[in-house]
Coordinates of C-alpha atoms in Angstrom, one line a residue:
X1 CA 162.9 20.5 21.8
X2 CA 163.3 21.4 25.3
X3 CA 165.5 19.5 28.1
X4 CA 163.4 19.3 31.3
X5 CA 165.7 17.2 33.5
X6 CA 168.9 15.5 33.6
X7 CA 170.0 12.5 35.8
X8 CA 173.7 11.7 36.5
X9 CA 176.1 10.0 38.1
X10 CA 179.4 10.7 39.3
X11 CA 182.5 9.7 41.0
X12 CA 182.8 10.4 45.1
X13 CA 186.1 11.6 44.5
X14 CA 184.4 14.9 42.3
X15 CA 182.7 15.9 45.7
X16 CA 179.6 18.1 45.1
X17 CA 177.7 19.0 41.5
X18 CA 178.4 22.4 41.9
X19 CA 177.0 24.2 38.4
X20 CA 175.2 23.1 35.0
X21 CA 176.3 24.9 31.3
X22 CA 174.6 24.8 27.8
X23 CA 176.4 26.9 25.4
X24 CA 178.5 28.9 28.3
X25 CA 174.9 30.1 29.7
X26 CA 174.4 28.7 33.3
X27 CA 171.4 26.9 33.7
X28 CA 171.2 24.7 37.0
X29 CA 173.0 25.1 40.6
X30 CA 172.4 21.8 41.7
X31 CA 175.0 21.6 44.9
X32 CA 174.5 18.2 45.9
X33 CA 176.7 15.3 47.4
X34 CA 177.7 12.4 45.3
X35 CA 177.4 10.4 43.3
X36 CA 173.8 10.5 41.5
X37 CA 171.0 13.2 41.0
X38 CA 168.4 14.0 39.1
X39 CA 167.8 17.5 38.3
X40 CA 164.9 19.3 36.9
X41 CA 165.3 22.5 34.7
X42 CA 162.5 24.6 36.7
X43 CA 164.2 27.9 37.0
X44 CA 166.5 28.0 33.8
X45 CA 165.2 30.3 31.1
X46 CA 163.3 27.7 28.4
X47 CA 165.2 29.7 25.4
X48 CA 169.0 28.3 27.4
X49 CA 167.6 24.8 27.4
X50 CA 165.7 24.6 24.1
X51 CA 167.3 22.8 21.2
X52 CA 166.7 23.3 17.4
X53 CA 165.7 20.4 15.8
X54 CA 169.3 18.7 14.7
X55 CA 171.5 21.3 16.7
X56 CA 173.7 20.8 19.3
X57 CA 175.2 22.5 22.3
X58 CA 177.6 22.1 24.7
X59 CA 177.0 20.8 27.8
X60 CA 179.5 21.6 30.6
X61 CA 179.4 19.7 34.5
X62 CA 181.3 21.8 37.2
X63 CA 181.9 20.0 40.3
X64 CA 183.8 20.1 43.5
X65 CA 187.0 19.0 42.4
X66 CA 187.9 19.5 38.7
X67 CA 189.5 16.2 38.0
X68 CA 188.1 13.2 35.8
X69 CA 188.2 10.4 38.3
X70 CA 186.1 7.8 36.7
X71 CA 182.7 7.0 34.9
X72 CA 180.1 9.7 34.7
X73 CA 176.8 8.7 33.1
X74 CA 174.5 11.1 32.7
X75 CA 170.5 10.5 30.8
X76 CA 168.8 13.9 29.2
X77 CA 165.0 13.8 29.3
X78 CA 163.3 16.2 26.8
X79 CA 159.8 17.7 26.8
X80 CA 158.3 14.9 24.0
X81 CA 159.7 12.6 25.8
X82 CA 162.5 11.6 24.3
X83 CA 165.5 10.7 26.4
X84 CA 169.4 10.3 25.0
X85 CA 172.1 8.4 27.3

């Protein structure tokens, strides 16, 4: 199962989506203004954003400013077309 994109939004006060983490491994730079984006894994290696069946990983948002101001939503879109709030 591979993640293809990711929308999300985020608090003003967080200032820009800097970086993008799956299992410590960075996978997107997205570097955009608040407070929503949608952001499509093109240049990530497919074996950093591929899931195993029933597994998990971590997935780690750097923005800005490192503090939790709010309500983040983010929506994970995966290659069958499956999509998990």
């Amino acid at each position: 199962i591979v993640l293809t994109s990711m929308t999300l939004t985020w608090p003003s006060e967080n200032g820009r989506w800097d970086s993008i983490f799956i299992d410590g491994q960075i996978v997107g730079n997205p570097n955009f203004d608040p407070t929503y984006y949608e952001f499509i894994f093109r240049e990530a290696h497919l074996t950093d954003r591929t899931f195993d069946p029933g597994a998990s990983k971590e997935v780690v948002l750097d923005f800005k400013v490192d503090q939790d101001f709010g309500t983040y939503t983010a929506t994970f879109s995966f290659d069958n077309g499956c999509t998990r709030p």
